[in-house]
PDB file of C-alpha atoms in Angstrom:
ATOM      1  CA  MET A   1     -40.840 -30.219  36.220  1.00 78.00           C
ATOM      2  CA  ASN A   2     -39.883 -32.714  33.555  1.00 90.00           C
ATOM      3  CA  GLN A   3     -36.310 -33.384  32.424  1.00 90.00           C
ATOM      4  CA  ARG A   4     -36.532 -31.110  29.362  1.00 88.00           C
ATOM      5  CA  GLU A   5     -37.802 -28.182  31.434  1.00 90.00           C
ATOM      6  CA  GLN A   6     -35.058 -28.781  34.003  1.00 90.00           C
ATOM      7  CA  GLN A   7     -32.418 -28.766  31.252  1.00 90.00           C
ATOM      8  CA  ARG A   8     -33.809 -25.463  29.983  1.00 90.00           C
ATOM      9  CA  VAL A   9     -33.686 -23.947  33.482  1.00 91.00           C
ATOM     10  CA  ASN A  10     -30.124 -25.228  33.955  1.00 93.00           C
ATOM     11  CA  ARG A  11     -28.948 -23.834  30.596  1.00 93.00           C
ATOM     12  CA  GLU A  12     -30.526 -20.442  31.287  1.00 94.00           C
ATOM     13  CA  LYS A  13     -28.808 -20.331  34.686  1.00 95.00           C
ATOM     14  CA  GLN A  14     -25.517 -21.346  33.062  1.00 95.00           C
ATOM     15  CA  ILE A  15     -25.821 -18.507  30.532  1.00 96.00           C
ATOM     16  CA  ARG A  16     -26.634 -15.989  33.300  1.00 96.00           C
ATOM     17  CA  GLU A  17     -23.635 -17.061  35.371  1.00 95.00           C
ATOM     18  CA  CYS A  18     -21.329 -16.914  32.368  1.00 96.00           C
ATOM     19  CA  CYS A  19     -22.613 -13.432  31.519  1.00 96.00           C
ATOM     20  CA  LEU A  20     -22.149 -12.295  35.106  1.00 96.00           C
ATOM     21  CA  ASP A  21     -18.529 -13.466  35.076  1.00 93.00           C
ATOM     22  CA  LEU A  22     -17.807 -11.915  31.676  1.00 95.00           C
ATOM     23  CA  PHE A  23     -19.538  -8.628  32.476  1.00 94.00           C
ATOM     24  CA  ILE A  24     -17.381  -8.336  35.598  1.00 91.00           C
ATOM     25  CA  SER A  25     -14.106  -9.369  33.996  1.00 89.00           C
ATOM     26  CA  HIS A  26     -14.500  -7.688  30.583  1.00 91.00           C
ATOM     27  CA  GLY A  27     -17.139  -5.040  31.221  1.00 90.00           C
ATOM     28  CA  TYR A  28     -20.573  -4.957  29.646  1.00 92.00           C
ATOM     29  CA  ALA A  29     -19.487  -3.240  26.436  1.00 91.00           C
ATOM     30  CA  ALA A  30     -16.553  -5.577  25.775  1.00 93.00           C
ATOM     31  CA  ALA A  31     -18.330  -8.857  26.573  1.00 94.00           C
ATOM     32  CA  GLY A  32     -19.913 -10.066  23.353  1.00 94.00           C
ATOM     33  CA  ILE A  33     -22.360 -12.837  22.638  1.00 95.00           C
ATOM     34  CA  ARG A  34     -19.625 -14.680  20.778  1.00 95.00           C
ATOM     35  CA  ASP A  35     -17.493 -14.548  23.937  1.00 95.00           C
ATOM     36  CA  ILE A  36     -20.384 -15.951  25.957  1.00 95.00           C
ATOM     37  CA  ALA A  37     -21.045 -18.719  23.439  1.00 95.00           C
ATOM     38  CA  LYS A  38     -17.350 -19.583  23.210  1.00 95.00           C
ATOM     39  CA  LYS A  39     -16.959 -19.796  26.984  1.00 95.00           C
ATOM     40  CA  LEU A  40     -20.014 -22.076  27.218  1.00 94.00           C
ATOM     41  CA  ASN A  41     -19.053 -24.051  24.114  1.00 95.00           C
ATOM     42  CA  ILE A  42     -22.415 -23.363  22.474  1.00 94.00           C
ATOM     43  CA  ALA A  43     -23.502 -21.811  19.191  1.00 93.00           C
ATOM     44  CA  THR A  44     -24.517 -18.135  19.387  1.00 93.00           C
ATOM     45  CA  GLY A  45     -28.008 -19.170  18.281  1.00 93.00           C
ATOM     46  CA  VAL A  46     -28.393 -21.168  21.492  1.00 93.00           C
ATOM     47  CA  PHE A  47     -27.920 -17.947  23.455  1.00 95.00           C
ATOM     48  CA  PHE A  48     -30.801 -16.363  21.542  1.00 95.00           C
ATOM     49  CA  ASN A  49     -33.048 -19.322  22.372  1.00 93.00           C
ATOM     50  CA  TYR A  50     -32.870 -18.126  25.985  1.00 95.00           C
ATOM     51  CA  PHE A  51     -32.352 -14.382  25.808  1.00 95.00           C
ATOM     52  CA  GLU A  52     -33.284 -11.864  23.129  1.00 94.00           C
ATOM     53  CA  SER A  53     -30.122  -9.829  23.691  1.00 94.00           C
ATOM     54  CA  LYS A  54     -27.064  -9.314  25.858  1.00 94.00           C
ATOM     55  CA  GLU A  55     -28.768  -6.218  27.256  1.00 93.00           C
ATOM     56  CA  LYS A  56     -31.702  -8.366  28.451  1.00 94.00           C
ATOM     57  CA  VAL A  57     -29.391 -10.606  30.515  1.00 96.00           C
ATOM     58  CA  TYR A  58     -27.601  -7.533  31.856  1.00 94.00           C
ATOM     59  CA  PHE A  59     -30.930  -5.942  32.802  1.00 93.00           C
ATOM     60  CA  GLU A  60     -32.043  -9.090  34.642  1.00 94.00           C
ATOM     61  CA  LEU A  61     -28.758  -9.360  36.539  1.00 95.00           C
ATOM     62  CA  ILE A  62     -28.831  -5.685  37.542  1.00 93.00           C
ATOM     63  CA  LYS A  63     -32.461  -5.992  38.650  1.00 91.00           C
ATOM     64  CA  GLU A  64     -31.582  -9.039  40.742  1.00 90.00           C
ATOM     65  CA  GLY A  65     -28.670  -7.161  42.303  1.00 88.00           C
ATOM     66  CA  ALA A  66     -30.806  -4.107  43.051  1.00 85.00           C
ATOM     67  CA  ASP A  67     -33.513  -6.254  44.638  1.00 82.00           C
ATOM     68  CA  SER A  68     -31.037  -8.177  46.757  1.00 76.00           C
ATOM     69  CA  GLN A  69     -29.385  -5.023  48.095  1.00 76.00           C
ATOM     70  CA  LYS A  70     -32.483  -3.249  49.366  1.00 79.00           C
ATOM     71  CA  PHE A  71     -31.569  -4.441  52.860  1.00 79.00           C
ATOM     72  CA  ILE A  72     -28.587  -2.064  52.840  1.00 83.00           C
ATOM     73  CA  LYS A  73     -30.781   0.999  52.385  1.00 79.00           C
ATOM     74  CA  GLN A  74     -33.124  -0.245  55.103  1.00 80.00           C
ATOM     75  CA  MET A  75     -30.222  -0.683  57.502  1.00 83.00           C
ATOM     76  CA  LEU A  76     -28.921   2.817  56.734  1.00 81.00           C
ATOM     77  CA  SER A  77     -32.217   4.325  57.873  1.00 78.00           C
ATOM     78  CA  VAL A  78     -31.475   3.328  61.498  1.00 70.00           C
ATOM     79  CA  ASN A  79     -30.106   6.489  63.053  1.00 73.00           C
ATOM     80  CA  GLU A  80     -30.106   5.791  66.809  1.00 83.00           C
ATOM     81  CA  ASN A  81     -26.424   4.866  67.020  1.00 92.00           C
ATOM     82  CA  PRO A  82     -24.727   5.838  63.742  1.00 94.00           C
ATOM     83  CA  ILE A  83     -21.389   4.093  64.294  1.00 94.00           C
ATOM     84  CA  GLN A  84     -23.145   0.870  65.366  1.00 93.00           C
ATOM     85  CA  THR A  85     -25.431   1.098  62.339  1.00 93.00           C
ATOM     86  CA  LEU A  86     -22.425   1.402  60.032  1.00 95.00           C
ATOM     87  CA  ARG A  87     -20.717  -1.512  61.812  1.00 95.00           C
ATOM     88  CA  ASP A  88     -23.910  -3.567  61.365  1.00 93.00           C
ATOM     89  CA  VAL A  89     -24.025  -2.639  57.667  1.00 92.00           C
ATOM     90  CA  ALA A  90     -20.377  -3.623  57.186  1.00 94.00           C
ATOM     91  CA  ASP A  91     -20.969  -6.879  59.123  1.00 93.00           C
ATOM     92  CA  LYS A  92     -23.990  -7.759  57.013  1.00 90.00           C
ATOM     93  CA  VAL A  93     -22.337  -6.891  53.705  1.00 90.00           C
ATOM     94  CA  LEU A  94     -19.181  -8.857  54.530  1.00 91.00           C
ATOM     95  CA  CYS A  95     -21.273 -11.778  55.791  1.00 89.00           C
ATOM     96  CA  VAL A  96     -23.332 -11.876  52.589  1.00 84.00           C
ATOM     97  CA  PHE A  97     -20.150 -11.660  50.504  1.00 84.00           C
ATOM     98  CA  GLY A  98     -18.602 -14.516  52.447  1.00 81.00           C
ATOM     99  CA  GLU A  99     -21.664 -16.745  52.228  1.00 78.00           C
ATOM    100  CA  ASN A 100     -22.608 -16.151  48.650  1.00 75.00           C
ATOM    101  CA  GLY A 101     -20.077 -15.527  45.901  1.00 81.00           C
ATOM    102  CA  ARG A 102     -22.917 -14.662  43.557  1.00 87.00           C
ATOM    103  CA  SER A 103     -24.048 -11.764  45.771  1.00 86.00           C
ATOM    104  CA  LEU A 104     -20.484 -10.531  45.784  1.00 87.00           C
ATOM    105  CA  LYS A 105     -20.381 -10.642  41.981  1.00 90.00           C
ATOM    106  CA  LEU A 106     -23.729  -8.840  41.711  1.00 90.00           C
ATOM    107  CA  PHE A 107     -22.400  -6.120  44.024  1.00 87.00           C
ATOM    108  CA  VAL A 108     -19.366  -5.669  41.769  1.00 89.00           C
ATOM    109  CA  LEU A 109     -21.547  -5.683  38.647  1.00 92.00           C
ATOM    110  CA  MET A 110     -23.825  -3.026  40.100  1.00 89.00           C
ATOM    111  CA  MET A 111     -20.857  -0.876  41.061  1.00 85.00           C
ATOM    112  CA  GLN A 112     -19.434  -1.138  37.544  1.00 88.00           C
ATOM    113  CA  ALA A 113     -22.795  -0.456  35.913  1.00 90.00           C
ATOM    114  CA  TYR A 114     -23.414   2.556  38.135  1.00 84.00           C
ATOM    115  CA  TRP A 115     -20.188   4.241  37.037  1.00 81.00           C
ATOM    116  CA  SER A 116     -19.812   3.028  33.444  1.00 85.00           C
ATOM    117  CA  ASN A 117     -20.582   5.295  30.514  1.00 86.00           C
ATOM    118  CA  ALA A 118     -21.340   2.148  28.464  1.00 85.00           C
ATOM    119  CA  THR A 119     -24.329   1.206  30.623  1.00 87.00           C
ATOM    120  CA  PRO A 120     -27.551   1.380  28.574  1.00 87.00           C
ATOM    121  CA  GLU A 121     -30.071   4.012  29.696  1.00 88.00           C
ATOM    122  CA  VAL A 122     -32.739   1.439  30.608  1.00 86.00           C
ATOM    123  CA  ILE A 123     -30.268  -0.043  33.088  1.00 87.00           C
ATOM    124  CA  LYS A 124     -29.160   3.368  34.362  1.00 86.00           C
ATOM    125  CA  SER A 125     -32.814   3.956  35.295  1.00 84.00           C
ATOM    126  CA  LEU A 126     -32.732   0.803  37.452  1.00 81.00           C
ATOM    127  CA  LEU A 127     -29.611   2.090  39.171  1.00 84.00           C
ATOM    128  CA  LYS A 128     -30.890   5.554  40.037  1.00 79.00           C
ATOM    129  CA  ASP A 129     -31.620   4.403  43.586  1.00 74.00           C
ATOM    130  CA  TYR A 130     -28.375   2.427  43.946  1.00 77.00           C
ATOM    131  CA  ASP A 131     -26.405   5.353  45.348  1.00 80.00           C
ATOM    132  CA  LEU A 132     -25.228   4.226  48.779  1.00 85.00           C
ATOM    133  CA  ILE A 133     -22.982   7.209  49.447  1.00 87.00           C
ATOM    134  CA  THR A 134     -25.723   9.847  49.735  1.00 87.00           C
ATOM    135  CA  PRO A 135     -27.942   8.049  52.291  1.00 87.00           C
ATOM    136  CA  THR A 136     -24.872   7.345  54.409  1.00 92.00           C
ATOM    137  CA  VAL A 137     -24.028  11.067  54.596  1.00 94.00           C
ATOM    138  CA  SER A 138     -26.859  11.863  57.035  1.00 91.00           C
ATOM    139  CA  LEU A 139     -25.852   8.920  59.210  1.00 93.00           C
ATOM    140  CA  ILE A 140     -22.254  10.145  59.279  1.00 95.00           C
ATOM    141  CA  SER A 141     -23.376  13.712  60.037  1.00 95.00           C
ATOM    142  CA  ALA A 142     -25.445  12.429  62.963  1.00 93.00           C
ATOM    143  CA  GLY A 143     -22.434  10.462  64.202  1.00 95.00           C
ATOM    144  CA  GLN A 144     -20.259  13.559  63.965  1.00 96.00           C
ATOM    145  CA  GLU A 145     -22.714  15.497  66.112  1.00 94.00           C
ATOM    146  CA  THR A 146     -22.431  12.878  68.878  1.00 93.00           C
ATOM    147  CA  GLY A 147     -18.646  12.564  68.531  1.00 95.00           C
ATOM    148  CA  GLN A 148     -18.825   8.927  67.329  1.00 95.00           C
ATOM    149  CA  ILE A 149     -17.493   9.775  63.882  1.00 96.00           C
ATOM    150  CA  ARG A 150     -14.427  11.824  63.004  1.00 97.00           C
ATOM    151  CA  GLU A 151     -14.607  15.364  61.722  1.00 97.00           C
ATOM    152  CA  GLY A 152     -14.444  15.826  57.986  1.00 97.00           C
ATOM    153  CA  GLU A 153     -16.610  16.130  54.934  1.00 97.00           C
ATOM    154  CA  PRO A 154     -19.452  13.595  55.498  1.00 97.00           C
ATOM    155  CA  LYS A 155     -19.713  12.752  51.808  1.00 96.00           C
ATOM    156  CA  ALA A 156     -15.973  12.050  51.604  1.00 97.00           C
ATOM    157  CA  LEU A 157     -16.173   9.824  54.699  1.00 97.00           C
ATOM    158  CA  SER A 158     -19.165   8.029  53.212  1.00 95.00           C
ATOM    159  CA  ALA A 159     -17.243   7.498  49.986  1.00 94.00           C
ATOM    160  CA  ALA A 160     -14.264   6.121  51.948  1.00 96.00           C
ATOM    161  CA  PHE A 161     -16.510   3.663  53.804  1.00 96.00           C
ATOM    162  CA  TRP A 162     -18.234   2.376  50.660  1.00 93.00           C
ATOM    163  CA  SER A 163     -15.034   2.387  48.616  1.00 91.00           C
ATOM    164  CA  ALA A 164     -13.437   0.083  51.165  1.00 94.00           C
ATOM    165  CA  LEU A 165     -16.346  -2.372  50.902  1.00 92.00           C
ATOM    166  CA  GLN A 166     -16.465  -2.115  47.107  1.00 88.00           C
ATOM    167  CA  GLY A 167     -12.715  -2.632  46.851  1.00 89.00           C
ATOM    168  CA  LEU A 168     -12.968  -5.726  49.037  1.00 89.00           C
ATOM    169  CA  ALA A 169     -15.785  -7.070  46.849  1.00 87.00           C
ATOM    170  CA  LEU A 170     -13.777  -6.475  43.696  1.00 85.00           C
ATOM    171  CA  ASN A 171     -10.636  -8.078  45.099  1.00 86.00           C
ATOM    172  CA  LYS A 172     -12.584 -11.053  46.477  1.00 86.00           C
ATOM    173  CA  SER A 173     -14.287 -11.594  43.098  1.00 82.00           C
ATOM    174  CA  ILE A 174     -10.839 -11.721  41.471  1.00 81.00           C
ATOM    175  CA  SER A 175      -9.140 -13.709  44.267  1.00 85.00           C
ATOM    176  CA  PRO A 176     -11.759 -15.876  46.019  1.00 85.00           C
ATOM    177  CA  ASP A 177      -9.239 -17.112  48.619  1.00 88.00           C
ATOM    178  CA  LEU A 178      -8.562 -13.577  49.845  1.00 86.00           C
ATOM    179  CA  PRO A 179      -9.700 -13.278  53.476  1.00 88.00           C
ATOM    180  CA  PHE A 180     -12.066 -10.514  54.507  1.00 85.00           C
ATOM    181  CA  PRO A 181     -11.105  -8.087  57.230  1.00 90.00           C
ATOM    182  CA  LYS A 182     -13.278  -7.587  60.295  1.00 92.00           C
ATOM    183  CA  SER A 183     -16.035  -4.998  59.963  1.00 92.00           C
ATOM    184  CA  ASP A 184     -14.380  -3.003  62.771  1.00 94.00           C
ATOM    185  CA  TRP A 185     -11.418  -2.424  60.461  1.00 94.00           C
ATOM    186  CA  ILE A 186     -13.728  -0.837  57.889  1.00 95.00           C
ATOM    187  CA  VAL A 187     -15.552   1.248  60.498  1.00 96.00           C
ATOM    188  CA  ALA A 188     -12.193   2.427  61.914  1.00 96.00           C
ATOM    189  CA  ILE A 189     -11.961   4.658  58.821  1.00 94.00           C
ATOM    190  CA  LEU A 190     -14.744   6.721  60.380  1.00 97.00           C
ATOM    191  CA  LYS A 191     -13.727   6.814  64.039  1.00 96.00           C
ATOM    192  CA  PRO A 192     -12.139   9.884  65.643  1.00 94.00           C
TER     193      PRO A 192
END
């Protein structure tokens, strides 16, 4: 790759990272191209040399996040020891968050996009399989049958588990020096 191509790749990455930060801090709807250009100290036209629209960058970031989080769904399909599976999921998620601030930000972005009414329909279609609460319900139900997981509405327990991880991701994206708890602390929400 020659120097000009490398500069183009670097600028595109810089724009993506800026968009990721602004989409998280301002929300997709409120983050404008002018905001992106101002933060990068570039003309708005420079943005359009790399991306045709703000929605295109958003789409690419959401797709990247969805692709990188497929491992979670795969882990949730292990049903031999439900509480251990959930501990393994929490371990893996917290480990990925700790190793890679970008993965943490993508997790937050996906969470926001999943719940936001401002998310464009083309992006909502990418997120249709992002629901982590529903696949966790059967795991929790199985754990309740064996006495590993407390009694209670499985969907509510699933929501509590994922809300704890999502809240940690959000707080860590705002305060990078915030320490993570141990995965056992998260799983304790589910224990009898």
